[in-house]
Amino acid sequence: MANLARSLIAALTVLFVAGSCHAAVKVCHVSDNRILGQNEKVGNNPRINGIILAYEEFKKRHSRNASKVELVNIDDIDNVPLLQKLEISKRESCDLLIGIDTSRQALIVGPWLARNRIMGVSTTATVNKIDNYYPYLISMMIASKDFMRKMAGFIRTNAAKKIIIIKYVDDIYSKVLTAQLMREIQNKATVIQVNEGHLLSKDDLKMIRSTPNAMIVFTGFYFASQNILYQLSELNGDLVRNNVSILGSPEWIFEERLVKRLGRLKDLPKMYLISAWDMTSKAQCNVDFIKKYKEKYGSVPMSKEAFSYDAGKMIFDCIGMADGDIASTYACLSRKRTFTGATGDSIYNEKSSQPVKEVYILRADVQGFTQVKN
C-alpha cells in the first residue's frame, strides 16, 4: 500500500509539472448544500468560515506570495448536485478541493478525485473506506474506528447497566459506528433506529424514562441529534433521578439553543462529548484560533469550524512551503508528517487518508466543558 501510494504521488508530480500553467494555485471549496443546517446559508456558511480565516492568515504571513493562491467557493452555486459541482470545479481549473464535509460526500468525491488525479482534503469525513482513494483524498478527521474505541472504553469504564444506542438509518457514519460499537461491546446494547432528523417514538421515550443507570449513546452529528436531545431535555428530571448518562459523538451537544435550554434547568444529567478536538485546551494554536474566530464571526467556533480551519491551514502551509508549485504542494500534503493546528497534532503516515489524533471525553454542564481523564 505504501509503495502504491508513493507511486501515485510520483505520477501526480509528473502530471502537474507537465500540465500546470496557472498563475495561482486555485483551492475550491465543495460540499453538498442540501445538508446545510437550518441556520446555514450559501455564501455565509460555517463550513467555510474556518477555511476563510486560515486563508486570510496565509495572505498576511505570505504577503509577497499571496497572489499565488486563490480560494473559490463552489458552494455559492445553489441547488446543484454534488457531482455537478465537481465538474464545475474541473472546468474552473481547480487544483485542490477542500470541504467534502461528510463521509457520504467523501465516498462520492473520492472516486472522482482519483479518476481526475486531483487532490482533495475533507474537513470531517470519518468513514474508513476513504483510504481506497489515498493519496487523492485525505481527511482532517480521524477514522470512525478511533471514535468507536474511545466510546467503547468509556462505556466499559462507566459500567452502565443498560446501553441504548441511537442509530440514524440515513447516516453512513452512524451506521458504521453503531456496527463497530456493537461488535466491540459484544452486542450488549439496545439499538433505537430513527430516520435522520426524526424524533423518538413514545415507546422509546417510555423505555428511556423507566430505565435506571442507563447510558444513551448518540452516533450522529448534531443536525441529526438535536431534536432528540430536545425530547430528552423534557425528561431531564427523570434522567437525573434514574442516574442516566448521555454520550455523544462530535458536535451533538454544541448546538447553542440546546445548551441554553438545558442551562435554564436546575439539574443536568451526566452529559459527555467524545471529540478529536479539546476546545478547552490551553495550547497556543487553539487559544489563538478561538480568539480570532470570535473576533471575526462574533460566535464561538464548533468542531466543524476548528477542523475546517486546520484543513485550510494545512493546505495553505503546504502551498507556502512549495512556493505556489502545485506538484510540490501535492507532495507536501501526501508525505509522512505531523501537522499541528487548533485541534492538536494530526499524524499522517503515508498509508491512510486519516490521521492519528488524540481523542477526548469532555463533560458538559451549564458552565461549559471539562476534559475527563480516563
Coordinates of C-alpha atoms in Angstrom, one line a residue:
M1 CA 0.0 0.0 0.0
A2 CA 2.8 2.4 0.9
N3 CA 4.7 1.6 -2.3
L4 CA 1.5 2.1 -4.3
A5 CA 0.8 5.5 -2.6
R6 CA 4.4 6.6 -3.3
S7 CA 4.0 5.6 -7.0
L8 CA 0.7 7.6 -7.2
I9 CA 2.3 10.6 -5.6
A10 CA 5.2 10.4 -8.1
A11 CA 2.7 10.2 -11.0
L12 CA 0.8 13.2 -9.7
T13 CA 4.1 15.1 -9.5
V14 CA 4.9 14.3 -13.1
L15 CA 1.4 15.2 -14.2
F16 CA 1.3 18.6 -12.6
V17 CA 4.8 19.6 -13.5
A18 CA 3.8 18.9 -17.1
G19 CA 0.3 20.3 -17.0
S20 CA 0.1 23.1 -14.5
C21 CA 0.1 26.6 -16.1
H22 CA -1.9 28.6 -13.5
A23 CA -0.7 31.9 -12.2
A24 CA -2.1 30.9 -8.8
V25 CA -3.0 27.6 -7.1
K26 CA -6.8 27.5 -7.1
V27 CA -8.3 26.0 -4.0
C28 CA -12.0 25.3 -4.4
H29 CA -14.5 24.6 -1.5
V30 CA -17.0 22.0 -2.4
S31 CA -19.8 20.4 -0.3
D32 CA -23.4 19.5 -0.6
N33 CA -25.8 22.4 0.1
R34 CA -28.6 20.0 0.7
I35 CA -27.2 19.0 4.1
L36 CA -26.8 22.6 5.3
G37 CA -28.4 23.2 8.7
Q38 CA -31.4 25.5 9.0
N39 CA -29.2 28.4 10.2
E40 CA -26.6 28.0 7.5
K41 CA -26.9 29.9 4.2
V42 CA -24.9 29.5 1.0
G43 CA -22.3 32.3 1.0
N44 CA -22.4 32.6 4.8
N45 CA -21.6 29.0 5.7
P46 CA -19.9 28.0 8.9
R47 CA -18.4 25.1 7.0
I48 CA -16.1 27.5 5.1
N49 CA -15.6 30.2 7.8
G50 CA -12.6 28.4 9.3
I51 CA -11.1 28.0 5.8
I52 CA -11.5 31.7 5.1
L53 CA -9.8 32.5 8.4
A54 CA -6.9 30.3 7.5
Y55 CA -6.7 31.8 4.0
E56 CA -6.6 35.4 5.4
E57 CA -3.9 34.4 7.8
F58 CA -1.9 32.9 5.0
K59 CA -2.1 36.1 2.9
K60 CA -0.8 38.1 5.9
R61 CA 2.1 35.7 6.5
H62 CA 3.0 35.4 2.9
S63 CA 2.1 38.8 1.6
R64 CA 4.7 38.7 -1.2
N65 CA 3.2 35.4 -2.5
A66 CA -0.4 36.0 -1.6
S67 CA -1.3 36.2 -5.3
K68 CA -0.2 32.6 -5.8
V69 CA -3.3 31.3 -4.1
E70 CA -6.9 31.7 -5.0
L71 CA -9.8 30.5 -2.8
V72 CA -13.1 29.8 -4.7
N73 CA -16.4 28.8 -3.1
I74 CA -18.2 26.4 -5.5
D75 CA -20.9 26.2 -2.8
D76 CA -22.1 29.7 -3.8
I77 CA -23.8 27.8 -6.7
D78 CA -27.1 26.8 -5.1
N79 CA -29.3 23.8 -5.8
V80 CA -26.6 22.0 -7.8
P81 CA -25.9 18.3 -7.2
L82 CA -22.5 17.4 -5.7
L83 CA -21.2 15.6 -8.8
Q84 CA -22.2 18.5 -11.0
K85 CA -20.2 20.8 -8.7
L86 CA -17.2 18.6 -9.1
E87 CA -17.4 19.0 -12.9
I88 CA -17.8 22.8 -12.4
S89 CA -14.6 22.7 -10.3
K90 CA -12.8 20.9 -13.1
R91 CA -14.0 23.5 -15.7
E92 CA -12.8 26.2 -13.3
S93 CA -9.3 24.5 -13.3
C94 CA -9.4 23.9 -9.6
D95 CA -6.1 22.5 -8.4
L96 CA -7.2 21.4 -4.9
L97 CA -10.6 20.7 -3.4
I98 CA -11.5 21.4 0.2
G99 CA -14.7 20.8 2.2
I100 CA -16.2 17.4 1.3
D101 CA -17.6 17.5 4.9
T102 CA -19.3 14.2 5.4
S103 CA -18.4 10.5 4.9
R104 CA -21.2 10.3 2.4
Q105 CA -19.7 13.1 0.4
A106 CA -16.2 11.6 0.6
L107 CA -17.4 8.3 -0.8
I108 CA -18.9 10.2 -3.8
V109 CA -16.0 12.6 -4.3
G110 CA -13.1 10.1 -3.7
P111 CA -13.6 8.1 -7.0
W112 CA -13.9 11.4 -8.9
L113 CA -10.7 12.7 -7.5
A114 CA -8.8 9.5 -8.2
R115 CA -10.2 9.4 -11.8
N116 CA -9.3 13.0 -12.4
R117 CA -6.0 12.9 -10.5
I118 CA -6.9 15.9 -8.3
M119 CA -6.3 16.1 -4.6
G120 CA -9.0 16.9 -2.1
V121 CA -8.9 17.5 1.7
S122 CA -12.1 16.6 3.7
T123 CA -12.6 18.6 6.8
T124 CA -14.5 15.9 8.8
A125 CA -15.1 12.6 6.9
T126 CA -14.5 9.6 9.2
V127 CA -15.5 6.5 7.2
N128 CA -12.6 4.2 6.9
K129 CA -13.3 3.3 3.2
I130 CA -11.8 6.7 2.0
D131 CA -8.4 5.0 2.4
N132 CA -9.3 3.5 -1.0
Y133 CA -8.7 6.9 -2.6
Y134 CA -5.4 7.8 -0.9
P135 CA -3.4 9.9 -1.8
Y136 CA -6.1 11.7 -3.8
L137 CA -8.3 12.2 -0.8
I138 CA -7.2 12.9 2.8
S139 CA -9.2 13.9 5.8
M140 CA -8.5 16.2 8.7
M141 CA -10.7 14.0 10.9
I142 CA -9.8 10.6 12.5
A143 CA -11.4 7.3 11.4
S144 CA -14.7 6.2 12.9
K145 CA -12.9 3.2 14.4
D146 CA -10.9 5.5 16.6
F147 CA -14.0 7.2 17.9
M148 CA -15.5 3.8 18.5
R149 CA -12.6 2.5 20.6
K150 CA -12.7 5.6 22.8
M151 CA -16.5 5.3 23.2
A152 CA -16.4 1.6 23.9
G153 CA -13.6 2.1 26.5
F154 CA -15.7 4.8 28.2
I155 CA -18.8 2.7 28.2
R156 CA -16.9 -0.2 29.8
T157 CA -15.3 2.1 32.4
N158 CA -18.6 3.5 33.4
A159 CA -20.2 0.1 33.7
A160 CA -23.7 1.2 32.7
K161 CA -26.3 -1.4 33.4
K162 CA -28.2 -0.6 30.2
I163 CA -26.7 0.8 27.0
I164 CA -29.1 2.4 24.5
I165 CA -27.5 3.3 21.1
I166 CA -29.4 5.8 18.9
K167 CA -28.7 4.9 15.2
Y168 CA -29.6 7.1 12.3
V169 CA -30.6 4.9 9.3
D170 CA -29.8 7.6 6.7
D171 CA -26.4 8.4 8.1
I172 CA -23.4 6.3 6.9
Y173 CA -21.2 7.4 9.8
S174 CA -23.9 6.4 12.3
K175 CA -24.5 3.0 10.7
V176 CA -20.7 2.2 10.6
L177 CA -20.1 3.5 14.2
T178 CA -23.1 1.5 15.6
A179 CA -21.9 -1.7 13.9
Q180 CA -18.4 -1.2 15.2
L181 CA -19.7 -0.4 18.7
M182 CA -21.9 -3.5 18.8
R183 CA -19.1 -5.7 17.9
E184 CA -16.8 -4.2 20.5
I185 CA -19.2 -4.4 23.3
Q186 CA -20.4 -7.9 22.2
N187 CA -24.0 -6.8 21.2
K188 CA -24.8 -5.8 24.8
A189 CA -26.9 -2.9 23.9
T190 CA -30.4 -1.9 22.7
V191 CA -30.4 -0.1 19.4
I192 CA -33.1 2.5 18.6
Q193 CA -33.3 3.2 14.9
V194 CA -34.5 6.6 13.7
N195 CA -34.6 8.4 10.4
E196 CA -32.2 11.4 10.3
G197 CA -33.9 14.4 11.9
H198 CA -36.9 12.4 13.2
L199 CA -38.0 12.0 16.8
L200 CA -38.0 9.2 19.2
S201 CA -41.3 7.3 19.5
K202 CA -43.5 7.4 22.6
D203 CA -42.5 3.8 23.3
D204 CA -38.8 4.8 23.0
L205 CA -39.2 7.6 25.4
K206 CA -41.2 5.5 27.8
M207 CA -38.4 2.9 27.8
I208 CA -35.7 5.5 28.4
R209 CA -37.7 7.2 31.2
S210 CA -38.2 3.9 33.0
T211 CA -34.6 2.6 32.7
P212 CA -32.3 3.4 35.6
N213 CA -28.4 3.5 35.3
A214 CA -28.5 3.7 31.5
M215 CA -26.1 5.2 29.1
I216 CA -27.7 6.7 26.0
V217 CA -25.1 6.8 23.1
F218 CA -25.6 9.2 20.2
T219 CA -23.8 8.1 17.0
G220 CA -24.6 11.1 14.7
F221 CA -23.7 14.7 14.4
Y222 CA -25.9 17.3 16.0
F223 CA -28.1 18.1 12.9
A224 CA -29.4 14.6 13.3
S225 CA -29.4 14.6 17.1
Q226 CA -30.7 18.0 18.2
N227 CA -34.4 17.2 18.0
I228 CA -33.9 14.0 20.1
L229 CA -31.9 15.9 22.6
Y230 CA -34.7 18.4 22.9
Q231 CA -37.0 15.5 23.7
L232 CA -34.7 14.2 26.3
S233 CA -34.4 17.6 27.9
E234 CA -38.1 17.4 28.6
L235 CA -37.3 14.2 30.6
N236 CA -34.4 15.9 32.4
G237 CA -35.7 15.3 35.9
D238 CA -36.3 11.6 35.2
L239 CA -32.8 11.2 33.7
V240 CA -31.2 12.8 36.7
R241 CA -33.3 10.7 39.2
N242 CA -32.5 7.5 37.3
N243 CA -28.8 8.2 37.1
V244 CA -28.8 8.2 33.3
S245 CA -25.8 9.5 31.4
I246 CA -25.6 10.6 27.8
L247 CA -22.6 10.1 25.5
G248 CA -22.4 11.7 22.0
S249 CA -20.0 11.8 19.1
P250 CA -18.7 15.1 17.7
E251 CA -20.9 18.2 17.9
W252 CA -24.0 16.5 19.2
I253 CA -24.3 19.0 22.1
F254 CA -22.7 22.1 20.6
E255 CA -26.0 23.4 19.3
E256 CA -26.3 26.7 21.2
R257 CA -30.1 26.7 21.6
L258 CA -29.9 23.3 23.3
V259 CA -27.2 24.4 25.7
K260 CA -29.1 27.5 26.6
R261 CA -32.3 25.5 27.0
L262 CA -30.6 22.9 29.3
G263 CA -28.9 25.8 31.1
R264 CA -32.2 27.1 32.4
L265 CA -32.9 23.8 34.1
K266 CA -31.9 23.2 37.7
D267 CA -30.2 19.9 37.2
L268 CA -28.5 18.3 34.3
P269 CA -28.0 14.6 33.5
K270 CA -24.4 13.4 33.1
M271 CA -23.6 14.5 29.6
Y272 CA -20.4 13.7 27.7
L273 CA -18.9 14.5 24.4
I274 CA -16.4 12.4 22.5
S275 CA -14.2 14.6 20.2
A276 CA -10.9 14.7 18.4
W277 CA -10.7 18.4 19.4
D278 CA -10.4 19.6 23.0
M279 CA -11.9 23.1 22.8
T280 CA -10.8 23.7 26.4
S281 CA -7.1 23.2 25.5
K282 CA -4.7 25.9 26.5
A283 CA -2.4 25.1 23.6
Q284 CA -1.5 28.4 21.9
C285 CA -2.7 27.3 18.5
N286 CA -6.2 26.5 19.9
V287 CA -6.4 29.7 22.1
D288 CA -5.4 31.9 19.1
F289 CA -7.9 30.2 16.8
I290 CA -10.8 30.6 19.2
K291 CA -9.9 34.3 19.8
K292 CA -9.5 35.1 16.1
Y293 CA -12.7 33.2 15.2
K294 CA -14.7 35.1 17.9
E295 CA -13.3 38.4 16.7
K296 CA -14.1 37.8 13.0
Y297 CA -17.5 36.0 13.3
G298 CA -18.8 37.0 16.7
S299 CA -19.6 33.5 17.8
V300 CA -17.8 30.5 19.5
P301 CA -16.5 28.0 16.9
M302 CA -17.8 24.5 16.9
S303 CA -15.7 21.5 15.9
K304 CA -16.5 21.7 12.2
E305 CA -15.1 25.2 12.2
A306 CA -12.0 24.1 14.0
F307 CA -11.4 21.2 11.6
S308 CA -12.1 23.3 8.5
Y309 CA -9.6 25.9 9.8
D310 CA -7.0 23.2 10.3
A311 CA -7.7 21.7 6.9
G312 CA -7.3 25.1 5.3
K313 CA -4.2 25.9 7.3
M314 CA -2.6 22.6 6.3
I315 CA -3.2 23.2 2.6
F316 CA -2.1 26.9 2.7
D317 CA 1.0 26.0 4.7
C318 CA 2.0 23.4 2.0
I319 CA 1.3 25.9 -0.7
G320 CA 3.5 28.4 1.1
M321 CA 6.4 25.9 1.5
A322 CA 6.0 24.8 -2.1
D323 CA 6.2 28.5 -3.2
G324 CA 3.0 28.0 -5.1
D325 CA 4.1 25.0 -7.1
I326 CA 1.2 22.5 -7.3
A327 CA 3.3 19.4 -7.7
S328 CA 5.3 20.2 -4.6
T329 CA 2.1 21.1 -2.8
Y330 CA 0.7 17.7 -3.5
A331 CA 3.9 16.0 -2.3
C332 CA 3.7 18.1 0.9
L333 CA 0.1 17.0 1.6
S334 CA 0.9 13.4 0.9
R335 CA 4.1 12.8 2.8
K336 CA 4.6 11.4 6.3
R337 CA 4.3 14.3 8.7
T338 CA 2.8 15.7 11.9
F339 CA 0.6 18.8 11.4
T340 CA -0.1 20.9 14.5
G341 CA -3.2 23.1 14.5
A342 CA -6.1 24.2 16.6
T343 CA -7.3 20.7 17.0
G344 CA -3.9 19.4 18.1
D345 CA -1.4 17.1 16.4
S346 CA -2.5 15.2 13.3
I347 CA -0.1 12.4 12.4
Y348 CA -0.2 11.2 8.8
N349 CA 1.7 8.0 7.9
E350 CA 1.7 7.7 4.0
K351 CA -0.7 4.8 4.3
S352 CA -4.0 6.2 5.4
S353 CA -6.2 9.1 4.4
Q354 CA -7.0 9.8 8.0
P355 CA -4.6 11.0 10.7
V356 CA -3.8 9.6 14.1
K357 CA -5.1 12.1 16.8
E358 CA -5.8 12.2 20.4
V359 CA -9.5 11.5 21.3
Y360 CA -11.0 13.3 24.3
I361 CA -14.0 12.7 26.6
L362 CA -15.5 16.0 27.7
R363 CA -18.1 16.5 30.5
A364 CA -20.7 19.1 29.7
D365 CA -22.5 21.3 32.2
V366 CA -24.0 24.8 32.3
Q367 CA -20.6 26.4 32.6
G368 CA -19.2 24.6 29.5
F369 CA -16.9 21.6 29.1
T370 CA -14.3 19.8 31.3
Q371 CA -12.0 17.1 30.0
V372 CA -12.5 13.7 31.6
K373 CA -9.3 11.8 32.4
N374 CA -9.7 8.1 31.8

